[in-house]
Coordinates of C-alpha atoms and ligand atoms in Angstrom, one line a residue:
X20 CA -64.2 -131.9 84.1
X21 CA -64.6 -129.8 81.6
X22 CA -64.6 -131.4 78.3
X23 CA -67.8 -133.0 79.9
X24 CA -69.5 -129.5 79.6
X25 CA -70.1 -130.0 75.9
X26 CA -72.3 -133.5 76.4
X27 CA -73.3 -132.5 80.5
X28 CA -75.0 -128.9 78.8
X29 CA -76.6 -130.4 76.0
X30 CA -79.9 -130.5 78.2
X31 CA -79.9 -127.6 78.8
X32 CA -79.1 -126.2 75.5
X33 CA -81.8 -128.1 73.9
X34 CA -84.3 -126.7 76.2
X35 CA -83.3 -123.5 75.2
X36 CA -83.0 -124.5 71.6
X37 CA -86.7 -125.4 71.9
X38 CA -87.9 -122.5 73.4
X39 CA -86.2 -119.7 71.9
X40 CA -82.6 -117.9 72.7
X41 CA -80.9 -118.2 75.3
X42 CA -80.0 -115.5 77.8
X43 CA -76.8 -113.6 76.8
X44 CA -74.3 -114.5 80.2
X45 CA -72.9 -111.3 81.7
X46 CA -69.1 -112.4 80.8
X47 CA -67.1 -111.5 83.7
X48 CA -63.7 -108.5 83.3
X49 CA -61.6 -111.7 84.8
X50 CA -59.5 -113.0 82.0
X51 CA -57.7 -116.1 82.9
X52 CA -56.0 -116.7 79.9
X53 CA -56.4 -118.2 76.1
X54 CA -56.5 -121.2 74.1
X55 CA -56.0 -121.7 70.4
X56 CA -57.1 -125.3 69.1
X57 CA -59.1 -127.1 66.3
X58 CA -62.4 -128.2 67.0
X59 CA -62.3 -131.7 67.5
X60 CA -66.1 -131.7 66.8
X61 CA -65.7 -129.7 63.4
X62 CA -61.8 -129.8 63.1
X63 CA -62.2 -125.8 62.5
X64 CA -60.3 -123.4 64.1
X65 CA -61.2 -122.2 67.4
X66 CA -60.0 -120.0 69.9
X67 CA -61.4 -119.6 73.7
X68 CA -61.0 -117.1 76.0
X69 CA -61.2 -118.1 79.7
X70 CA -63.0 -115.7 82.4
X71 CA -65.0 -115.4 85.4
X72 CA -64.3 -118.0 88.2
X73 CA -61.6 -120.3 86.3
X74 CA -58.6 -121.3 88.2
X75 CA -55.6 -121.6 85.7
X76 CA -55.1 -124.8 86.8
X77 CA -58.2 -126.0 85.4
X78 CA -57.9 -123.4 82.5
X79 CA -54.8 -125.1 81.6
X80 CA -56.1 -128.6 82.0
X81 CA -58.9 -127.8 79.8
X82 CA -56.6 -126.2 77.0
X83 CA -54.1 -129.9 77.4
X84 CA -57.1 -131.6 76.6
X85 CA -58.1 -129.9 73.4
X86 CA -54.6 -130.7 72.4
X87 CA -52.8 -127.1 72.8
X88 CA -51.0 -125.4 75.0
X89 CA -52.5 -122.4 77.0
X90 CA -51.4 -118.6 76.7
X91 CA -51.8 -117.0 80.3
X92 CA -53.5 -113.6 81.0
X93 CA -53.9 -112.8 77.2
X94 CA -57.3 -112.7 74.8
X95 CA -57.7 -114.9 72.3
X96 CA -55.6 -112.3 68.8
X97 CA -58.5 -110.8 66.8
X98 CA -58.6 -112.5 63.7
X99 CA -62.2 -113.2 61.3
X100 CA -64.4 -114.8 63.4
X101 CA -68.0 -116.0 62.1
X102 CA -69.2 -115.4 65.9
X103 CA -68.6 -115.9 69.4
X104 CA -70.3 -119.0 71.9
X105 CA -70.6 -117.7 75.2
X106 CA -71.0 -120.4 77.9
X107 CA -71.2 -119.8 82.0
X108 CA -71.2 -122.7 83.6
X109 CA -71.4 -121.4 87.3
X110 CA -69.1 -118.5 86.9
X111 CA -66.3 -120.1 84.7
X112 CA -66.9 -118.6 81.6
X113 CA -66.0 -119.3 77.8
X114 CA -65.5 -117.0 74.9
X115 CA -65.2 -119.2 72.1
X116 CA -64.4 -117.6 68.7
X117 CA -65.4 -119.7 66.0
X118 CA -62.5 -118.9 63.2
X119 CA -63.4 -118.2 59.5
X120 CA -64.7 -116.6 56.7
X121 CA -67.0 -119.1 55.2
X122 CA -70.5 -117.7 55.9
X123 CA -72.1 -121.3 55.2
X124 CA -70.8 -122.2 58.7
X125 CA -72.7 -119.7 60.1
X126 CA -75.8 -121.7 60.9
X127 CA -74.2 -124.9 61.9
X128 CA -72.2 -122.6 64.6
X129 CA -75.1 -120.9 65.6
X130 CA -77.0 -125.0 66.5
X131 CA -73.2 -126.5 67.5
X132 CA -73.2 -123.5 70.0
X133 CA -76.3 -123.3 71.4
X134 CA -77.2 -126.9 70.8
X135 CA -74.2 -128.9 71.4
X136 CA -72.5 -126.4 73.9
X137 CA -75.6 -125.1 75.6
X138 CA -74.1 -121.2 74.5
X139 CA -75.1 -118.0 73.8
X140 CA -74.5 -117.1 70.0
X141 CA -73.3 -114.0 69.4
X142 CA -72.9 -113.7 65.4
X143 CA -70.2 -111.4 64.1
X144 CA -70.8 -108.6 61.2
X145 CA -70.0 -111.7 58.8
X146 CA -72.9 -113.9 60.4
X147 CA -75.3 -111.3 61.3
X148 CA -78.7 -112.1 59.5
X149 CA -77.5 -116.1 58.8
X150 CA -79.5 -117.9 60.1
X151 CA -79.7 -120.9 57.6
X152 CA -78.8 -123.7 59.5
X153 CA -76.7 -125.9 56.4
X154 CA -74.4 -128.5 56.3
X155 CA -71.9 -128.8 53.7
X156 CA -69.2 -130.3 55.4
X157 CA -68.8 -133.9 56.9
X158 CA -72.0 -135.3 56.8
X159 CA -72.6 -137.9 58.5
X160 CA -72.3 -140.7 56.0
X161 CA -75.1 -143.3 55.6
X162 CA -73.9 -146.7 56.4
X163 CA -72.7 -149.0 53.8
X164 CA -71.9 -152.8 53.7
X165 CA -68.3 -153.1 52.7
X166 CA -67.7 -156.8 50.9
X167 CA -63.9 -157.8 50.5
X168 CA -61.8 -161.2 50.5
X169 CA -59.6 -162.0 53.6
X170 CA -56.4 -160.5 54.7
X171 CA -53.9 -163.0 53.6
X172 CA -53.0 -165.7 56.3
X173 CA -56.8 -165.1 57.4
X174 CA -59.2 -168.1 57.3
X175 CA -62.5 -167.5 54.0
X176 CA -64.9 -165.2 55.2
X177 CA -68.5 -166.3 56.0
X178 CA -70.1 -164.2 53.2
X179 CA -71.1 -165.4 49.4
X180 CA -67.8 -166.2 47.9
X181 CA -65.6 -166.4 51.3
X182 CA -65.4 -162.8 51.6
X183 CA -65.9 -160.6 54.9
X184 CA -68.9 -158.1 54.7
X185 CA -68.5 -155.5 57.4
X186 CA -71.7 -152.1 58.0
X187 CA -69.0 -149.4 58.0
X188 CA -70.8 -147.5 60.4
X189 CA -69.9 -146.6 64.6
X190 CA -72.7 -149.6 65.6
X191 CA -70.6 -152.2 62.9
X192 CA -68.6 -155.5 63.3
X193 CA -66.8 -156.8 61.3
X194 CA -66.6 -160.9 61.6
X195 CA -65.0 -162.8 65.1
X196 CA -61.2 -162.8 65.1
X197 CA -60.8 -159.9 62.6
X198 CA -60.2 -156.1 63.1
X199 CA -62.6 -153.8 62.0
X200 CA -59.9 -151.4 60.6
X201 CA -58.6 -154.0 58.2
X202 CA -62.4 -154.7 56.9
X203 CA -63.9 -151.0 56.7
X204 CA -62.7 -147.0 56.8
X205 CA -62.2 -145.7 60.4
X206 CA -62.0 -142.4 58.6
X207 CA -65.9 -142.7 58.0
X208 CA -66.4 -144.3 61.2
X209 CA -65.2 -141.4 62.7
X210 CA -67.7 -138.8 61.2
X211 CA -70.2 -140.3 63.1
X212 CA -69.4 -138.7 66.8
X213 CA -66.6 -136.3 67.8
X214 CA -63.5 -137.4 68.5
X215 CA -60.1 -136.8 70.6
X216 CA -57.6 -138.4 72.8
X217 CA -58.6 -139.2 75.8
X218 CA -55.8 -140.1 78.9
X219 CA -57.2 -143.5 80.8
X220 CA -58.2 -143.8 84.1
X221 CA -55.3 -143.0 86.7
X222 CA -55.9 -146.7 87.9
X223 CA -53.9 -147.8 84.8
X224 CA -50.9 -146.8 86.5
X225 CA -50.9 -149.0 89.2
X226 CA -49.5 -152.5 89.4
X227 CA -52.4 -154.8 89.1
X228 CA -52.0 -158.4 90.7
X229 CA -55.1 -159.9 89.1
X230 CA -53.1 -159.9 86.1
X231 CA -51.0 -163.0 87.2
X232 CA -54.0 -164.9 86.9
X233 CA -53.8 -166.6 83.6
X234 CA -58.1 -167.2 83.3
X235 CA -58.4 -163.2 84.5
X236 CA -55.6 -162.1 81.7
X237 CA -57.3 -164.4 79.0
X238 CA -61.2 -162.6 79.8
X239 CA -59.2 -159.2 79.4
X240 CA -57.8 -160.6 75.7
X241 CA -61.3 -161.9 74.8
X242 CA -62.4 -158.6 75.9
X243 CA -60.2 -156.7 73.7
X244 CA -60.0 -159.3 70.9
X245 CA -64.2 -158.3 70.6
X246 CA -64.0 -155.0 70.2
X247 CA -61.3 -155.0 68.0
X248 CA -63.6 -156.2 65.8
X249 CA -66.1 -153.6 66.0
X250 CA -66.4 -149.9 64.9
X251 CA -64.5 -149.0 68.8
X252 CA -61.2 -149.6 67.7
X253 CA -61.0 -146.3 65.4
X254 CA -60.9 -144.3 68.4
X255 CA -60.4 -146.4 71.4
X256 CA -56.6 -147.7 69.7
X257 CA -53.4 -146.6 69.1
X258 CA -54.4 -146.5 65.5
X259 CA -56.4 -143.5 66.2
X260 CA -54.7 -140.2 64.4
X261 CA -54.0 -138.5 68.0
X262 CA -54.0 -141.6 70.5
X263 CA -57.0 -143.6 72.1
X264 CA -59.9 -141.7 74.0
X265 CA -59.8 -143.0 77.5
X266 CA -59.1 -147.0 76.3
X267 CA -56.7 -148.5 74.3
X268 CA -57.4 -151.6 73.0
X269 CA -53.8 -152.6 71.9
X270 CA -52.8 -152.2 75.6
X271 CA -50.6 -155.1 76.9
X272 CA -52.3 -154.1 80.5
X273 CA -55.2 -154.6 82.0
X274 CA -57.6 -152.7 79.7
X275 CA -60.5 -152.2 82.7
X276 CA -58.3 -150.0 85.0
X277 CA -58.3 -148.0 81.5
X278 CA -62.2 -147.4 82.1
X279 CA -63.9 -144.6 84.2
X280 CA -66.4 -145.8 86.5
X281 CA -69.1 -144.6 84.4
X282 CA -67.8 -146.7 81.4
X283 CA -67.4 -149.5 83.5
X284 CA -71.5 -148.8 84.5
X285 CA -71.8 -148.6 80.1
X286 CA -70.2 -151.6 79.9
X287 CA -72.4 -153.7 82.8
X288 CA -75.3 -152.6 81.0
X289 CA -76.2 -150.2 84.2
X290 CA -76.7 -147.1 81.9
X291 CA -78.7 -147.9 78.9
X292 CA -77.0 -146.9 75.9
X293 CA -79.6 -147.8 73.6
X294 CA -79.5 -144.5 71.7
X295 CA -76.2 -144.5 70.1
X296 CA -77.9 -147.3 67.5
X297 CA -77.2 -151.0 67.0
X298 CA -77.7 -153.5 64.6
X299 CA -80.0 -156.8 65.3
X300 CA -76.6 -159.2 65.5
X301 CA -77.9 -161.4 62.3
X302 CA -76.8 -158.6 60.2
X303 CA -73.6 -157.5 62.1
X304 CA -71.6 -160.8 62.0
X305 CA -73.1 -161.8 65.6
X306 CA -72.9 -158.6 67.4
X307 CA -75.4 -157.2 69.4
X308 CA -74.9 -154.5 72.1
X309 CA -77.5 -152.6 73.7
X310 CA -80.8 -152.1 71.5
X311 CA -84.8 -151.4 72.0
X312 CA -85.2 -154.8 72.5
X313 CA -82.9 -154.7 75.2
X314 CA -81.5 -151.3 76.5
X315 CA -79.9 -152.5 79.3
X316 CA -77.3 -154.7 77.4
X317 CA -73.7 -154.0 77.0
X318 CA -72.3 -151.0 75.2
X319 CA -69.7 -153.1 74.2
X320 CA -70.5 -155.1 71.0
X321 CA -70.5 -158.9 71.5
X322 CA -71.1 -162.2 70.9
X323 CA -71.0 -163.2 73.7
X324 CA -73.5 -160.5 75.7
X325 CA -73.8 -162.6 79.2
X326 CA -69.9 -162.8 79.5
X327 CA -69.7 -159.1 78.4
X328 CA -72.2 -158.4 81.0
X329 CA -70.5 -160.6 84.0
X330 CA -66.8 -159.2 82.8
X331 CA -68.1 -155.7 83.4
X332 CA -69.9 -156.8 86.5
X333 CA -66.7 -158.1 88.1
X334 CA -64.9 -154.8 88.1
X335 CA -67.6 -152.8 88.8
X336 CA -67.4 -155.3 92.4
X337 CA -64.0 -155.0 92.2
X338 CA -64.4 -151.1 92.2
X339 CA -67.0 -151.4 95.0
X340 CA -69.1 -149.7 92.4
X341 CA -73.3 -150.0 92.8
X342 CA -76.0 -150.3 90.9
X343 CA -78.3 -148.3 92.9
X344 CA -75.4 -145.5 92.2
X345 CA -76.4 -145.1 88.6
X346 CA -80.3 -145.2 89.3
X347 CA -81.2 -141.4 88.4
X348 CA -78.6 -141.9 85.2
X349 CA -81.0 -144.0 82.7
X350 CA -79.7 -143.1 79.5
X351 CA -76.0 -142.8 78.2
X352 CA -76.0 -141.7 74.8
X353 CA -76.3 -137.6 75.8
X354 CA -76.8 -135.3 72.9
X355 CA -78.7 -138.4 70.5
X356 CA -80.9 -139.4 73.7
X357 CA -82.2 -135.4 73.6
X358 CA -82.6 -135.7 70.7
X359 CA -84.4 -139.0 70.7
X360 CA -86.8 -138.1 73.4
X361 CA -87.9 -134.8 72.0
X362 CA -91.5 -134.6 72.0
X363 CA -92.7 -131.9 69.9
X364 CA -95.2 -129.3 69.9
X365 CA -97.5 -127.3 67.1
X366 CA -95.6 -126.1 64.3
X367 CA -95.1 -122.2 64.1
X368 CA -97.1 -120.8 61.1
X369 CA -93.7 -121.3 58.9
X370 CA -93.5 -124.5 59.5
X371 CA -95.8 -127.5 58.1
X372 CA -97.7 -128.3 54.9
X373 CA -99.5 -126.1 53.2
X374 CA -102.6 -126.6 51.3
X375 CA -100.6 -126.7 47.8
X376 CA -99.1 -129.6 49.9
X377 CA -95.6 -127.5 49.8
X378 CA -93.5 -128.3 53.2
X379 CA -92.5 -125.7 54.7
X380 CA -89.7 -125.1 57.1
X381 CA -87.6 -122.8 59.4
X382 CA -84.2 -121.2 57.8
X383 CA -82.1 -124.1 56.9
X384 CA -81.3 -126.5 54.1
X385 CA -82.4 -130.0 54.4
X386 CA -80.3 -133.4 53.9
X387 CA -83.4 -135.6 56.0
X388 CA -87.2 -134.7 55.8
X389 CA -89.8 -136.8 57.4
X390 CA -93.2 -136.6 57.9
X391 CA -94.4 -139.2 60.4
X392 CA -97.6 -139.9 63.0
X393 CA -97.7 -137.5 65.4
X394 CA -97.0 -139.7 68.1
X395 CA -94.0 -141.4 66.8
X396 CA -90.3 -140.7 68.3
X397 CA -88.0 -138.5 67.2
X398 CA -85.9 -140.0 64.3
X399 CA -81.8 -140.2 65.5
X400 CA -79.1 -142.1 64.0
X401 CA -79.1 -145.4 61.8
X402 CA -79.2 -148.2 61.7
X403 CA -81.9 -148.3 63.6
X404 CA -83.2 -145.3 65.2
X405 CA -83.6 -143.2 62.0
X406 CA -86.7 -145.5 61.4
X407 CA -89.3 -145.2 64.3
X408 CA -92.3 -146.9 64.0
X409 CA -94.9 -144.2 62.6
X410 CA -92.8 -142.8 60.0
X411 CA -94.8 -142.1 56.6
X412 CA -92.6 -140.6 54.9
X413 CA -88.8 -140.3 54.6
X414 CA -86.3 -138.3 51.8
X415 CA -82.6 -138.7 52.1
X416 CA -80.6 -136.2 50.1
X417 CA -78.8 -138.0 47.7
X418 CA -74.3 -138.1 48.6
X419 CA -73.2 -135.6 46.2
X420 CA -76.5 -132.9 46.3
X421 CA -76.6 -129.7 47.0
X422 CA -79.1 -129.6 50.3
X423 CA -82.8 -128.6 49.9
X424 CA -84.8 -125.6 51.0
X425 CA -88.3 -125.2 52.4
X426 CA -91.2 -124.8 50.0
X427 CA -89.0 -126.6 47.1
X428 CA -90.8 -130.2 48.3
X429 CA -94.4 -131.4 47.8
X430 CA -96.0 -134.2 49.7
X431 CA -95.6 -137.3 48.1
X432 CA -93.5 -136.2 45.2
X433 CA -89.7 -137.0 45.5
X434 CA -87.8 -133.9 44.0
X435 CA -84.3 -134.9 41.9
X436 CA -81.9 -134.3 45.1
X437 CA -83.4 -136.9 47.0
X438 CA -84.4 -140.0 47.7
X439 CA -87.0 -142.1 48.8
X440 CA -86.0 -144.4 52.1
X441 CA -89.4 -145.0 53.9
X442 CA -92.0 -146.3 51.7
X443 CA -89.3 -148.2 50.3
X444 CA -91.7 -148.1 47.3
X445 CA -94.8 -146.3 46.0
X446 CA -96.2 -142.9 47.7
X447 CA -96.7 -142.5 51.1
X448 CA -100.2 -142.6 52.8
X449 CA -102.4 -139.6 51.5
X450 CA -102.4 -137.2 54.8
X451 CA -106.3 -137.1 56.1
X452 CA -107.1 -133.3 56.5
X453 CA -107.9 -132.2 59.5
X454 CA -105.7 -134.7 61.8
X455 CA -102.0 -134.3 63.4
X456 CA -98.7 -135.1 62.0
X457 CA -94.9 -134.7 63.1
X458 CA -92.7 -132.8 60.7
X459 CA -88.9 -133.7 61.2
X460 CA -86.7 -132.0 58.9
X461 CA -82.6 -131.6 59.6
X462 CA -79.7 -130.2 58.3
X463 CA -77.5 -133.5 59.0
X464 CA -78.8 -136.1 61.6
X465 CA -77.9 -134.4 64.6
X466 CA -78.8 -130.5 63.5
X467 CA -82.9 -130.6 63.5
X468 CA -84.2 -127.4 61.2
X469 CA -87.9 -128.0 62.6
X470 CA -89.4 -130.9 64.6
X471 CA -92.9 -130.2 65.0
X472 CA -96.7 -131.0 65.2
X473 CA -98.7 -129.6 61.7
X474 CA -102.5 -129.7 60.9
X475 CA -103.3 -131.3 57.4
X476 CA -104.5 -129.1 55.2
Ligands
HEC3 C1 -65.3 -141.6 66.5 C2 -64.7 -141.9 67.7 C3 -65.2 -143.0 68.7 C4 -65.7 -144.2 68.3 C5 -65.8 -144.8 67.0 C6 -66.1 -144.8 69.5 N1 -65.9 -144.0 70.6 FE1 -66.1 -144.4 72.6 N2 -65.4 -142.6 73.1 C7 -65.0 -141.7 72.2 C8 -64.5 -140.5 72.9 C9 -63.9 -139.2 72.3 C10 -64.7 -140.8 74.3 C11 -64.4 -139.9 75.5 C12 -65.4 -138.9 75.8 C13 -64.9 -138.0 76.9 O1 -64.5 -138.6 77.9 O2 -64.9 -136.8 76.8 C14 -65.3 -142.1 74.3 C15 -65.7 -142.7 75.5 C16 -66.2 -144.0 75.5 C17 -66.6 -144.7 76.8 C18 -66.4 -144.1 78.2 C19 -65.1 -144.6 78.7 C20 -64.9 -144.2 80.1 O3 -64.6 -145.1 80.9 O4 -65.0 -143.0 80.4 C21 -67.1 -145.9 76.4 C22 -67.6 -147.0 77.4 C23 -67.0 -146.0 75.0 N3 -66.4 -144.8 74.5 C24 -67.4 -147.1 74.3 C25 -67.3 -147.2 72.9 C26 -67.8 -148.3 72.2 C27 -68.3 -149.6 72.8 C28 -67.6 -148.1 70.9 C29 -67.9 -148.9 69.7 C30 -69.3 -149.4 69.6 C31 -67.0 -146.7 70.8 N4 -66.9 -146.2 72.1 C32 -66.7 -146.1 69.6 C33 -64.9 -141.7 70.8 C34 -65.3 -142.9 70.1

């Protein structure tokens, strides 16, 4: 229930994101207990206090999943703290003391707080006045195509001289047959969204007779055997460093009962996850899942989508699972489709290009800046949504550079940190003075510094 908080908030914290601070909750004199755990979104240190209307029950269940063991009736020990994110989600109440001295983090926690966790920031003496949002640490990594020969014992690959070419990104396959994992790093892979064990759905525990049926157990292999082959497997196997989150393909089972109903809606195509990126399949070894082109497609990875589809169809039947039920949910990706639907509005008077043709933004040190038509979407995550149509310009900080700040980049001219993506030659288009334009500058893909509407000078 409450590991959901994090995505389930992220509305809300966006809309408070965009419109200034959040209230500070009252916190509650209740204390339940604490919980000392790493991060699994920034594998820091954290520790979280639990008050208000928390039964221990669910305190305790909420500490299990972050992988620790809860201490009952006692605050989290003081210790440095770069600041605390206060949640309330109707009376059960967080405390959460983000651990350490390194005041870099201090405007990443600030945006993972408010932003990811829909929380109040409440910056400790170390903190106070840091406000640059920067990320230093764990990037996400632009995709790369990873070329090697085949494992031994496996047939040539279908790439120039018989070897296997796999995008080593979340939206990646490697070829039909083989496993991801043996083509490209999960390790990268999993930079690219948070990630933790997940237990499976309780149905897993029960006998299942459909498994006698040697057609139903060979869909379930095929099932398993495709996304072995894509980018899935680093977290969703029992390869993954602390177990699979919610599915495991290795399992000798019957990997649906492993789903949630909602993932079982993912998988049927019900809930579009267009927003968590894909590949067109002629690039990604015959893989398509859900894309622009069509939303409502898998969010498995496939080459097969109309089997994909029907597969996922028959258990949501077999489940007595609707349609109609996941009407009001039309979009799946959470945090990236917030962030992918953000409209923005005029630019504050820090914010834009002035008429030296410097771009200026809010606190923070940039790794993207783009400057695109005003009425083009909000850039997300590659391979294909950090593109939209519209986009005039685009600068990607190069791998090993030190992030740039406002004022230190002028229209047009690329400075030595960065580079060029979008023209992928030649300046961009001349801005006309006088008309709109959408200024998109971030910290790392998902940490926007400021997304908004500017008047050419
Ligand atoms: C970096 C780790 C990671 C990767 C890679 C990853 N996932 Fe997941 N996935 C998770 C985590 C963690 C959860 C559980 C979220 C929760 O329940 O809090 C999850 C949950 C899901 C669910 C919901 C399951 C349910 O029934 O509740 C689906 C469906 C899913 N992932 C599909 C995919 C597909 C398809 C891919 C590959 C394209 C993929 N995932 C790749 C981490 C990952």
């Amino acid at each position: 229930m409450r590991s959901t908080l994090l995505l389930a908030s992220v509305a809300s914290g966006l809309l408070l994101a965009s419109c200034g601070d959040p209230e500070r909750p009252v916190l509650s004199d209740v204390l339940i207990g604490h919980c000392e755990y790493v991060s699994p979104f920034t594998n820091e240190p954290e520790c979280r206090d639990y008050l208000g209307s928390w039964s221990a029950e669910d305190a305790t269940a909420d500490c299990t999943k972050l992988k620790s063991e809860i201490a009952l009736d006692t605050a989290c020990p003081s210790a440095d703290v770069l600041g605390w994110c206060l949640t309330d989600d109707d009376g059960e109440q967080l405390r959460i003391h983000i651990l350490g001295t390194d005041t870099s983090r201090c405007g990443s926690s600030k945006t993972g707080c408010q932003f990811f966790g829909g929380g109040y920031w409440d910056p400790s003496a170390l903190c106070a006045g840091e406000d640059e949002l920067l990320v230093l640490d764990n990037a996400w990594p632009q995709p790369e195509r990873v070329c090697m020969d085949p494992l031994p014992g496996e047939p040539p690959g279908q790439s120039e001289g018989g070897q296997v070419c796999t995008w080593e990104i979340i939206s990646g396959a490697t070829e039909e047959g083989r496993v991801f994992s043996d083509y490209a790093s999960c390790d990268t892979v999993r930079l690219q969204r948070p990630y933790s064990p997940v237990p499976p759905n309780r149905r897993s525990l029960e006998a299942d007779s459909r498994m006698d049926d040697t057609d139903y157990v060979a869909d379930v292999r095929w099932v398993q055997s495709q996304l072995k082959s894509s980018a899935c497997v680093c977290c969703h196997d029992r390869s993954a460093p602390s177990g699979p989150s919610v599915f495991d393909l290795d399992t000798e089972d019957n990997l649906f009962n492993q789903f949630n109903d909602r993932g079982i809606a993912m998988g049927a195509g019900w809930i579009s996850t267009v927003g968590f990126g894909a590949w067109p399949p002629e690039q990604n070894n015959g893989f398509e899942r859900s894309d622009l082109d069509d939303p409502n497609d898998s969010i498995m990875p496939t080459t097969d989508m109309d089997r994909m589809i029907a597969l996922f169809e028959r258990e949501a039947s077999h489940r007595g699972m609707k349609r109609s039920d996941y009407a009001g949910e039309q979009y799946g990706a959470a945090i990236l489709d917030e962030l992918r639907l953000f409209r923005p509005s005029a630019c504050t008077e820090d914010e834009g290009v002035g008429a030296d043709g410097r771009l200026r933004w809010l606190p923070g040190r940039a790794r993207y800046v783009y400057v695109l038509e005003a009425d083009a979407d909000t850039p997300t995550v590659p391979p294909n949504l950090d593109r939209p149509e519209g986009t005039l310009w685009r600068l990607d900080l190069k791998a090993d550079a030190y992030p740039v700040g406002s004022e230190s980049i002028v229209y047009g001219e690329v400075p030595s940190e960065m580079v060029q993506r979008i023209p992928e030659s030649g300046k961009p288009p001349a801005l006309r003075s006088g008309r709109q334009y959408y200024l998109y500058v971030t910290a790392d893909i998902t940490f926007p510094i400021s997304r908004c509407l500017f008047t050419a000078p």
